[in-house]
């Protein structure tokens, strides 16, 4: 009476082939032929000018507005690199690149100023909310002291109220 060890080896190979199928997703036949310029390695995904409405079909003002929006979001260097890459496809792109080299520093200054203003505004909001919280705490302490509670009891109640407020 012979025992066969073949099914064990088949089972192992079967499970290995299933694992390989799960780790490598199937490719669709149309995935390689339907690439757009924004996905190609030439352009990358850092700056997509179409996202801002940039196209050779647009007029000068619309293209300049799109460039300004891209510079405000990404900075001047990535936009210049992108325009350099696409400038060989259309004469309008070359003109836009030349214009960007003239006024790009101004846009970069505006971008940095806007970031600084945003930081200042957020800092002011945080300071105001801190002052409001501080005034609420002092009012709470005063109102609890009028009931004749000790400072330890007031602090315990204050901690509980703060924890409940943090949950909300």
mmCIF file with all atom_site columns, C-alpha atoms in Angstrom, residues 12 21 37 44 50 55 68 70 75-76 102 109 111 116 150 155 160 163:
data_model
loop_
_atom_site.group_PDB
_atom_site.id
_atom_site.type_symbol
_atom_site.label_atom_id
_atom_site.label_alt_id
_atom_site.label_comp_id
_atom_site.label_asym_id
_atom_site.label_entity_id
_atom_site.label_seq_id
_atom_site.pdbx_PDB_ins_code
_atom_site.Cartn_x
_atom_site.Cartn_y
_atom_site.Cartn_z
_atom_site.occupancy
_atom_site.B_iso_or_equiv
_atom_site.pdbx_formal_charge
_atom_site.auth_seq_id
_atom_site.auth_comp_id
_atom_site.auth_asym_id
_atom_site.auth_atom_id
_atom_site.pdbx_PDB_model_num
ATOM 1  C CA . UNK A 1 12  ? 1.241   24.165 -2.114  1.00 0.00 ? 12  UNK A CA 1
ATOM 2  C CA . UNK A 1 21  ? -2.734  36.253 -8.695  1.00 0.00 ? 21  UNK A CA 1
ATOM 3  C CA . UNK A 1 37  ? -0.086  64.046 -21.330 1.00 0.00 ? 37  UNK A CA 1
ATOM 4  C CA . UNK A 1 44  ? 4.601   64.165 -14.039 1.00 0.00 ? 44  UNK A CA 1
ATOM 5  C CA . UNK A 1 50  ? -5.077  71.955 -17.070 1.00 0.00 ? 50  UNK A CA 1
ATOM 6  C CA . UNK A 1 55  ? -4.630  75.533 -22.588 1.00 0.00 ? 55  UNK A CA 1
ATOM 7  C CA . UNK A 1 68  ? -0.784  82.797 -11.583 1.00 0.00 ? 68  UNK A CA 1
ATOM 8  C CA . UNK A 1 70  ? -0.553  77.501 -10.374 1.00 0.00 ? 70  UNK A CA 1
ATOM 9  C CA . UNK A 1 75  ? 5.557   78.003 -6.390  1.00 0.00 ? 75  UNK A CA 1
ATOM 10 C CA . UNK A 1 76  ? 7.390   79.465 -9.342  1.00 0.00 ? 76  UNK A CA 1
ATOM 11 C CA . UNK A 1 102 ? 9.437   88.645 -16.167 1.00 0.00 ? 102 UNK A CA 1
ATOM 12 C CA . UNK A 1 109 ? 6.174   87.575 -3.403  1.00 0.00 ? 109 UNK A CA 1
ATOM 13 C CA . UNK A 1 111 ? 2.332   83.926 -2.537  1.00 0.00 ? 111 UNK A CA 1
ATOM 14 C CA . UNK A 1 116 ? 2.346   85.006 6.089   1.00 0.00 ? 116 UNK A CA 1
ATOM 15 C CA . UNK A 1 150 ? -13.655 75.554 48.119  1.00 0.00 ? 150 UNK A CA 1
ATOM 16 C CA . UNK A 1 155 ? -11.056 73.094 40.131  1.00 0.00 ? 155 UNK A CA 1
ATOM 17 C CA . UNK A 1 160 ? -14.959 67.989 34.407  1.00 0.00 ? 160 UNK A CA 1
ATOM 18 C CA . UNK A 1 163 ? -13.354 67.466 29.535  1.00 0.00 ? 163 UNK A CA 1
#
